[in-house]
Amino acid sequence: MDLPMQAFKQRVKRDFSSAAHHYHRKASWQKSVAENLLKRFNPYIAAPVLDIGCGTGFIAEKQKPLHSVTQIDIAPEMCRQASHFGPVAAMDMEALALKSATFRTVTSSLALQWSLEIDKTCGGVFRVLQPGGYFIFATLANPTLSELREVVGSEKMHPFLEVEEMEHALKRAGFKDIELQVHKERREYADFRMLLQDIKNVGATHKNGRVRGLLGKARFERKAATYKERFASEGGVYATWEVVYGIARKS
């Protein structure tokens, strides 16, 4: 049975707060996605900027000194780390406690996949944007981690939206000029354990928690062996990630 929504959010908050002290140093792939996002849509970024799901402040760090960035994240310890790069508040992306029409740009990198109510998130972003402002984001879409789903079962995985579902949510919120660029990445890991450790950092675990914890030790070892048999690579094992880079305008 899935955790109730508030319990799920508490787990997200706890897990990311626990990882905050080393996240900025170790999350190299997350940094590269944020950098790619800014490069793709740099001409559309204008202050004031809001960064949703800021983590330890990757985007605010990259935007200094060009733009001052207001940051929010659900995890208090992430906020503590991000405070080195600009103002920050602990806040749920599905309940933005911010004034309407405040920001020219809203950014978000590898956070939207945590949203269980994407309509609320997109609606909140639309509300806090000024007319003519842009929502610029990177997130994960189905079939991200299709290999893992095949081995452990979809019911043990955090759900990813289809690209079309993201587009529909943006349209329902009122956005125009929506552009979604899909980039498929095949990443390699030393073994099954390292894969699970990595995906935990970007919100790809089961709603009830860690995949490994649900499997039990003996079953985990069997699944690890199956994964290596089916999806071996020169470096160990591989997994596919579908990164969606998006931009949408508030008319």
PDB file of N, CA and C in Angstrom, residues 78 200 212 228:
ATOM      1  N   MET A  78      18.573  21.109   3.299  1.00  0.00           N
ATOM      2  CA  MET A  78      18.935  21.587   1.965  1.00  0.00           C
ATOM      3  C   MET A  78      18.869  23.113   1.938  1.00  0.00           C
ATOM      4  N   LYS A 200      17.984   7.322  -5.677  1.00  0.00           N
ATOM      5  CA  LYS A 200      17.364   7.880  -4.472  1.00  0.00           C
ATOM      6  C   LYS A 200      17.505   9.399  -4.440  1.00  0.00           C
ATOM      7  N   ARG A 212      15.440  -1.240  -2.043  1.00  0.00           N
ATOM      8  CA  ARG A 212      16.181  -2.295  -1.359  1.00  0.00           C
ATOM      9  C   ARG A 212      15.470  -2.738  -0.088  1.00  0.00           C
ATOM     10  N   LYS A 228      22.130  -7.496 -13.349  1.00  0.00           N
ATOM     11  CA  LYS A 228      23.443  -7.573 -13.992  1.00  0.00           C
ATOM     12  C   LYS A 228      23.408  -8.488 -15.208  1.00  0.00           C
TER      13      LYS A 228
END
